[in-house]
Amino acid sequence: MDPLLKDKTVLITGGTSQLGRIFVAKAVQNGARVFFTYFRSATVAQALEKIGAKGYALDLADVQTMEAFAASFQKKTEQLDVLIHNAATTADSLIEQMSEKDWDRVISVNLKAPFYLTRQLLPLLLRKQPSKVFMMVSRAGLSGLYGAANYAASKGGLIAMTKTLAKELGRKKILVNAINPGFMKASMTAGVPESVLQKNLNESPLKSFSDPEEVADFMVYLSSGLMRQVTGQVFHFESRPL
Ligand SMILES: NC(=O)c1ccc[n+]([C@@H]2O[C@H](COP(=O)([O-])OP(=O)(O)OC[C@H]3O[C@@H](n4cnc5c(N)ncnc54)[C@H](OP(=O)(O)O)[C@@H]3O)[C@@H](O)[C@H]2O)c1
């Protein structure tokens, strides 16, 4: 049997994230040509390049850098089968203390960059259909998250954008879906107090957190030709009922 992602070109932002790096390795193993972006984790990026992926350092809060990246990326590859908006940042505080700068940065990286890169890379996504766009979201975007109005708003915005782009791009055979990977122990959640971790665990009938290996396997499946006729959905990879 052919590897699941044979002949597929994949671009994932935040390939250096806890989840991203596992997905990159699995996508390479499954035969994809994998490109990823990263911000500060140059050592992780080098390790991913050693296994055959190609990394680009860029700040997704900076439109000019993204513009230059999108232009050069279009010259590097003939097609783009899968675009995954995975990079995200946080700057948590209660609304009284939240600065406009922290609001803008989180919204820029988490919400504006997916809009911008999808728009700029549309010509590549149209070259070989069906192609796919995935937004990595969070239950924060549905239920809110205490102390993280910026992050929750960005993820809620991504869910609305997923549903809208699915409607707009369906006739062009581009599938647009969102994935909520559930609560994974990762750098993004490193500052979460023990009491909150315990509460999350208690709410899980399985008494478990999400496993990024399992999420990455699901992302490989969704990226592959096995998933062909699903669009506008949010896949919740949660062990806690929503
Ligand atoms: N962890 C969880 O429990 C959880 C729960 C629900 C949803 N999610 C979502 O799942 C996705 C992956 O989560 P994760 O925990 O694996 O993420 P993570 O480990 O915190 O990594 C964040 C990623 O975003 C990149 N990044 C941050 N700021 C950037 C900027 N200004 N420009 C470009 N890239 C930037 C980082 O790059 P560098 O490392 O190179 O700096 C890194 O690759 C995210 O979209 C997150 O919101 C996570």
PDB file of C-alpha atoms in Angstrom, residues 3-188:
ATOM      1  CA  PRO A   3       2.109   5.799   2.074  1.00  0.00           C
ATOM      2  CA  LEU A   4      -0.937   7.915   2.996  1.00  0.00           C
ATOM      3  CA  LEU A   5       0.569  11.241   1.915  1.00  0.00           C
ATOM      4  CA  LYS A   6       2.479  10.098  -1.192  1.00  0.00           C
ATOM      5  CA  ASP A   7       2.751  12.956  -3.735  1.00  0.00           C
ATOM      6  CA  LYS A   8       1.210  15.461  -1.317  1.00  0.00           C
ATOM      7  CA  THR A   9       2.759  18.823  -0.536  1.00  0.00           C
ATOM      8  CA  VAL A  10       2.000  20.055   2.961  1.00  0.00           C
ATOM      9  CA  LEU A  11       2.691  23.415   4.609  1.00  0.00           C
ATOM     10  CA  ILE A  12       2.187  23.734   8.360  1.00  0.00           C
ATOM     11  CA  THR A  13       2.776  26.918  10.329  1.00  0.00           C
ATOM     12  CA  GLY A  14       4.337  26.445  13.742  1.00  0.00           C
ATOM     13  CA  GLY A  15       5.981  23.181  12.675  1.00  0.00           C
ATOM     14  CA  THR A  16       8.170  23.503  15.754  1.00  0.00           C
ATOM     15  CA  SER A  17       5.217  23.415  18.177  1.00  0.00           C
ATOM     16  CA  GLN A  18       4.771  20.397  20.442  1.00  0.00           C
ATOM     17  CA  LEU A  19       2.065  19.095  18.136  1.00  0.00           C
ATOM     18  CA  GLY A  20       3.546  20.487  14.905  1.00  0.00           C
ATOM     19  CA  ARG A  21       6.872  18.699  15.205  1.00  0.00           C
ATOM     20  CA  ILE A  22       5.152  15.323  15.708  1.00  0.00           C
ATOM     21  CA  PHE A  23       2.906  15.955  12.716  1.00  0.00           C
ATOM     22  CA  VAL A  24       5.879  17.027  10.547  1.00  0.00           C
ATOM     23  CA  ALA A  25       7.730  13.785  11.353  1.00  0.00           C
ATOM     24  CA  LYS A  26       4.645  11.663  10.650  1.00  0.00           C
ATOM     25  CA  ALA A  27       3.879  13.513   7.407  1.00  0.00           C
ATOM     26  CA  VAL A  28       7.460  12.940   6.176  1.00  0.00           C
ATOM     27  CA  GLN A  29       7.225   9.249   7.150  1.00  0.00           C
ATOM     28  CA  ASN A  30       3.968   9.062   5.220  1.00  0.00           C
ATOM     29  CA  GLY A  31       5.603  10.274   2.014  1.00  0.00           C
ATOM     30  CA  ALA A  32       4.678  13.994   1.968  1.00  0.00           C
ATOM     31  CA  ARG A  33       6.880  16.834   0.865  1.00  0.00           C
ATOM     32  CA  VAL A  34       6.687  18.918   4.023  1.00  0.00           C
ATOM     33  CA  PHE A  35       7.293  22.624   4.513  1.00  0.00           C
ATOM     34  CA  PHE A  36       6.890  24.333   7.857  1.00  0.00           C
ATOM     35  CA  THR A  37       7.275  27.752   9.411  1.00  0.00           C
ATOM     36  CA  TYR A  38       8.757  28.510  12.795  1.00  0.00           C
ATOM     37  CA  PHE A  39       9.531  31.552  14.881  1.00  0.00           C
ATOM     38  CA  ARG A  40      12.159  31.103  17.601  1.00  0.00           C
ATOM     39  CA  SER A  41      12.791  27.351  17.861  1.00  0.00           C
ATOM     40  CA  ALA A  42      15.752  27.165  15.471  1.00  0.00           C
ATOM     41  CA  THR A  43      17.165  23.990  17.054  1.00  0.00           C
ATOM     42  CA  VAL A  44      13.893  22.106  16.655  1.00  0.00           C
ATOM     43  CA  ALA A  45      13.666  23.438  13.078  1.00  0.00           C
ATOM     44  CA  GLN A  46      17.146  22.079  12.295  1.00  0.00           C
ATOM     45  CA  ALA A  47      16.158  18.671  13.637  1.00  0.00           C
ATOM     46  CA  LEU A  48      13.059  18.681  11.411  1.00  0.00           C
ATOM     47  CA  GLU A  49      15.181  19.634   8.391  1.00  0.00           C
ATOM     48  CA  LYS A  50      17.437  16.649   9.109  1.00  0.00           C
ATOM     49  CA  ILE A  51      14.501  14.290   8.647  1.00  0.00           C
ATOM     50  CA  GLY A  52      13.620  15.874   5.291  1.00  0.00           C
ATOM     51  CA  ALA A  53      11.245  18.794   5.963  1.00  0.00           C
ATOM     52  CA  LYS A  54      12.013  22.368   4.880  1.00  0.00           C
ATOM     53  CA  GLY A  55      11.636  25.195   7.392  1.00  0.00           C
ATOM     54  CA  TYR A  56      11.125  28.940   7.043  1.00  0.00           C
ATOM     55  CA  ALA A  57      11.695  31.330   9.945  1.00  0.00           C
ATOM     56  CA  LEU A  58       9.049  34.016  10.074  1.00  0.00           C
ATOM     57  CA  ASP A  59       7.069  36.192  12.441  1.00  0.00           C
ATOM     58  CA  LEU A  60       3.406  35.680  11.654  1.00  0.00           C
ATOM     59  CA  ALA A  61       2.615  39.003  13.300  1.00  0.00           C
ATOM     60  CA  ASP A  62       4.506  40.782  10.533  1.00  0.00           C
ATOM     61  CA  VAL A  63       2.565  41.143   7.283  1.00  0.00           C
ATOM     62  CA  GLN A  64       5.581  42.196   5.220  1.00  0.00           C
ATOM     63  CA  THR A  65       7.540  39.098   6.242  1.00  0.00           C
ATOM     64  CA  MET A  66       4.543  36.922   5.425  1.00  0.00           C
ATOM     65  CA  GLU A  67       4.181  38.601   2.043  1.00  0.00           C
ATOM     66  CA  ALA A  68       7.830  37.874   1.209  1.00  0.00           C
ATOM     67  CA  PHE A  69       7.431  34.279   2.411  1.00  0.00           C
ATOM     68  CA  ALA A  70       4.258  33.682   0.382  1.00  0.00           C
ATOM     69  CA  ALA A  71       5.902  35.063  -2.755  1.00  0.00           C
ATOM     70  CA  SER A  72       9.047  32.941  -2.392  1.00  0.00           C
ATOM     71  CA  PHE A  73       7.074  29.836  -1.389  1.00  0.00           C
ATOM     72  CA  GLN A  74       5.017  30.031  -4.584  1.00  0.00           C
ATOM     73  CA  LYS A  75       8.227  29.875  -6.593  1.00  0.00           C
ATOM     74  CA  LYS A  76       9.479  26.839  -4.621  1.00  0.00           C
ATOM     75  CA  THR A  77       6.560  24.522  -5.219  1.00  0.00           C
ATOM     76  CA  GLU A  78       4.203  23.610  -8.030  1.00  0.00           C
ATOM     77  CA  GLN A  79       1.227  22.774  -5.831  1.00  0.00           C
ATOM     78  CA  LEU A  80      -0.061  22.858  -2.275  1.00  0.00           C
ATOM     79  CA  ASP A  81      -2.331  20.022  -1.202  1.00  0.00           C
ATOM     80  CA  VAL A  82      -2.606  20.788   2.508  1.00  0.00           C
ATOM     81  CA  LEU A  83      -2.218  24.053   4.393  1.00  0.00           C
ATOM     82  CA  ILE A  84      -2.371  23.801   8.192  1.00  0.00           C
ATOM     83  CA  HIS A  85      -2.651  26.938  10.307  1.00  0.00           C
ATOM     84  CA  ASN A  86      -1.176  25.593  13.517  1.00  0.00           C
ATOM     85  CA  ALA A  87       1.068  28.364  14.922  1.00  0.00           C
ATOM     86  CA  ALA A  88      -0.433  30.237  17.833  1.00  0.00           C
ATOM     87  CA  THR A  89       0.594  32.469  20.651  1.00  0.00           C
ATOM     88  CA  THR A  90      -0.870  33.540  23.988  1.00  0.00           C
ATOM     89  CA  ALA A  91      -0.630  36.654  26.172  1.00  0.00           C
ATOM     90  CA  ASP A  92      -3.025  35.922  29.002  1.00  0.00           C
ATOM     91  CA  SER A  93      -4.483  38.415  31.442  1.00  0.00           C
ATOM     92  CA  LEU A  94      -7.845  39.576  32.661  1.00  0.00           C
ATOM     93  CA  ILE A  95      -9.518  42.198  30.483  1.00  0.00           C
ATOM     94  CA  GLU A  96      -8.717  44.998  32.968  1.00  0.00           C
ATOM     95  CA  GLN A  97      -5.005  44.365  32.544  1.00  0.00           C
ATOM     96  CA  MET A  98      -4.914  43.305  28.899  1.00  0.00           C
ATOM     97  CA  SER A  99      -2.931  45.774  26.817  1.00  0.00           C
ATOM     98  CA  GLU A 100      -3.910  46.653  23.267  1.00  0.00           C
ATOM     99  CA  LYS A 101      -0.485  45.386  22.211  1.00  0.00           C
ATOM    100  CA  ASP A 102      -1.177  41.912  23.670  1.00  0.00           C
ATOM    101  CA  TRP A 103      -4.622  41.875  22.099  1.00  0.00           C
ATOM    102  CA  ASP A 104      -3.245  42.835  18.679  1.00  0.00           C
ATOM    103  CA  ARG A 105      -0.343  40.387  18.749  1.00  0.00           C
ATOM    104  CA  VAL A 106      -2.469  37.353  19.607  1.00  0.00           C
ATOM    105  CA  ILE A 107      -5.104  38.280  17.035  1.00  0.00           C
ATOM    106  CA  SER A 108      -2.414  38.912  14.399  1.00  0.00           C
ATOM    107  CA  VAL A 109      -0.589  35.589  14.851  1.00  0.00           C
ATOM    108  CA  ASN A 110      -3.615  33.385  15.522  1.00  0.00           C
ATOM    109  CA  LEU A 111      -6.292  34.898  13.286  1.00  0.00           C
ATOM    110  CA  LYS A 112      -4.935  37.425  10.810  1.00  0.00           C
ATOM    111  CA  ALA A 113      -2.039  35.240   9.637  1.00  0.00           C
ATOM    112  CA  PRO A 114      -4.361  32.337   8.654  1.00  0.00           C
ATOM    113  CA  PHE A 115      -6.534  34.804   6.695  1.00  0.00           C
ATOM    114  CA  TYR A 116      -3.520  36.358   5.048  1.00  0.00           C
ATOM    115  CA  LEU A 117      -1.640  33.166   4.156  1.00  0.00           C
ATOM    116  CA  THR A 118      -4.776  31.416   2.887  1.00  0.00           C
ATOM    117  CA  ARG A 119      -5.501  34.356   0.604  1.00  0.00           C
ATOM    118  CA  GLN A 120      -1.938  34.647  -0.660  1.00  0.00           C
ATOM    119  CA  LEU A 121      -1.514  30.903  -1.223  1.00  0.00           C
ATOM    120  CA  LEU A 122      -4.902  30.367  -2.877  1.00  0.00           C
ATOM    121  CA  PRO A 123      -3.374  30.151  -6.389  1.00  0.00           C
ATOM    122  CA  LEU A 124      -1.252  27.201  -5.210  1.00  0.00           C
ATOM    123  CA  LEU A 125      -4.191  25.509  -3.477  1.00  0.00           C
ATOM    124  CA  LEU A 126      -6.147  25.774  -6.730  1.00  0.00           C
ATOM    125  CA  ARG A 127      -3.528  24.043  -8.867  1.00  0.00           C
ATOM    126  CA  LYS A 128      -4.452  20.487  -7.880  1.00  0.00           C
ATOM    127  CA  GLN A 129      -7.839  19.768  -6.331  1.00  0.00           C
ATOM    128  CA  PRO A 130      -9.119  18.713  -3.969  1.00  0.00           C
ATOM    129  CA  SER A 131      -6.845  20.602  -1.614  1.00  0.00           C
ATOM    130  CA  LYS A 132      -7.341  21.206   2.086  1.00  0.00           C
ATOM    131  CA  VAL A 133      -7.000  23.939   4.666  1.00  0.00           C
ATOM    132  CA  PHE A 134      -7.029  23.183   8.394  1.00  0.00           C
ATOM    133  CA  MET A 135      -7.289  25.638  11.258  1.00  0.00           C
ATOM    134  CA  MET A 136      -6.038  24.458  14.636  1.00  0.00           C
ATOM    135  CA  VAL A 137      -8.596  25.753  17.104  1.00  0.00           C
ATOM    136  CA  SER A 138      -9.474  25.253  20.745  1.00  0.00           C
ATOM    137  CA  ARG A 139     -12.510  24.766  22.963  1.00  0.00           C
ATOM    138  CA  ALA A 140     -11.646  28.282  24.160  1.00  0.00           C
ATOM    139  CA  GLY A 141     -13.130  29.480  20.871  1.00  0.00           C
ATOM    140  CA  LEU A 142     -16.482  27.912  21.757  1.00  0.00           C
ATOM    141  CA  SER A 143     -16.707  28.153  25.535  1.00  0.00           C
ATOM    142  CA  GLY A 144     -14.350  31.044  26.299  1.00  0.00           C
ATOM    143  CA  LEU A 145     -11.291  30.822  28.521  1.00  0.00           C
ATOM    144  CA  TYR A 146     -10.938  32.753  31.751  1.00  0.00           C
ATOM    145  CA  GLY A 147      -8.061  35.230  31.472  1.00  0.00           C
ATOM    146  CA  ALA A 148      -7.554  34.778  27.736  1.00  0.00           C
ATOM    147  CA  ALA A 149     -10.108  36.932  25.875  1.00  0.00           C
ATOM    148  CA  ASN A 150      -7.608  37.536  23.056  1.00  0.00           C
ATOM    149  CA  TYR A 151      -6.789  33.832  22.544  1.00  0.00           C
ATOM    150  CA  ALA A 152     -10.440  32.742  22.855  1.00  0.00           C
ATOM    151  CA  ALA A 153     -11.539  35.450  20.399  1.00  0.00           C
ATOM    152  CA  SER A 154      -8.854  34.381  17.921  1.00  0.00           C
ATOM    153  CA  LYS A 155      -9.934  30.725  18.054  1.00  0.00           C
ATOM    154  CA  GLY A 156     -13.638  31.608  17.871  1.00  0.00           C
ATOM    155  CA  GLY A 157     -12.796  33.774  14.858  1.00  0.00           C
ATOM    156  CA  LEU A 158     -10.962  30.855  13.226  1.00  0.00           C
ATOM    157  CA  ILE A 159     -14.009  28.624  13.674  1.00  0.00           C
ATOM    158  CA  ALA A 160     -16.225  31.225  11.985  1.00  0.00           C
ATOM    159  CA  MET A 161     -13.623  31.662   9.232  1.00  0.00           C
ATOM    160  CA  THR A 162     -13.482  27.879   8.708  1.00  0.00           C
ATOM    161  CA  LYS A 163     -17.228  27.687   8.168  1.00  0.00           C
ATOM    162  CA  THR A 164     -17.215  30.719   5.867  1.00  0.00           C
ATOM    163  CA  LEU A 165     -14.262  29.596   3.743  1.00  0.00           C
ATOM    164  CA  ALA A 166     -15.794  26.123   3.451  1.00  0.00           C
ATOM    165  CA  LYS A 167     -18.826  27.801   1.838  1.00  0.00           C
ATOM    166  CA  GLU A 168     -16.772  30.097  -0.387  1.00  0.00           C
ATOM    167  CA  LEU A 169     -14.159  27.589  -1.513  1.00  0.00           C
ATOM    168  CA  GLY A 170     -16.237  24.398  -1.750  1.00  0.00           C
ATOM    169  CA  ARG A 171     -17.107  24.980  -5.377  1.00  0.00           C
ATOM    170  CA  LYS A 172     -13.371  25.282  -6.066  1.00  0.00           C
ATOM    171  CA  LYS A 173     -12.863  21.879  -4.384  1.00  0.00           C
ATOM    172  CA  ILE A 174     -10.941  23.243  -1.444  1.00  0.00           C
ATOM    173  CA  LEU A 175     -12.034  21.625   1.825  1.00  0.00           C
ATOM    174  CA  VAL A 176     -11.745  23.800   4.924  1.00  0.00           C
ATOM    175  CA  ASN A 177     -11.984  22.252   8.384  1.00  0.00           C
ATOM    176  CA  ALA A 178     -10.896  22.995  11.925  1.00  0.00           C
ATOM    177  CA  ILE A 179      -9.279  20.706  14.477  1.00  0.00           C
ATOM    178  CA  ASN A 180      -9.462  21.232  18.206  1.00  0.00           C
ATOM    179  CA  PRO A 181      -6.640  19.036  19.531  1.00  0.00           C
ATOM    180  CA  GLY A 182      -7.908  19.109  23.109  1.00  0.00           C
ATOM    181  CA  PHE A 183      -5.848  19.898  26.162  1.00  0.00           C
ATOM    182  CA  MET A 184      -2.291  18.666  25.565  1.00  0.00           C
ATOM    183  CA  LYS A 185       0.520  19.136  28.028  1.00  0.00           C
ATOM    184  CA  ALA A 186       2.658  21.466  25.904  1.00  0.00           C
ATOM    185  CA  SER A 187       4.617  24.717  26.128  1.00  0.00           C
ATOM    186  CA  MET A 188       1.375  26.624  25.485  1.00  0.00           C
TER     187      MET A 188
END
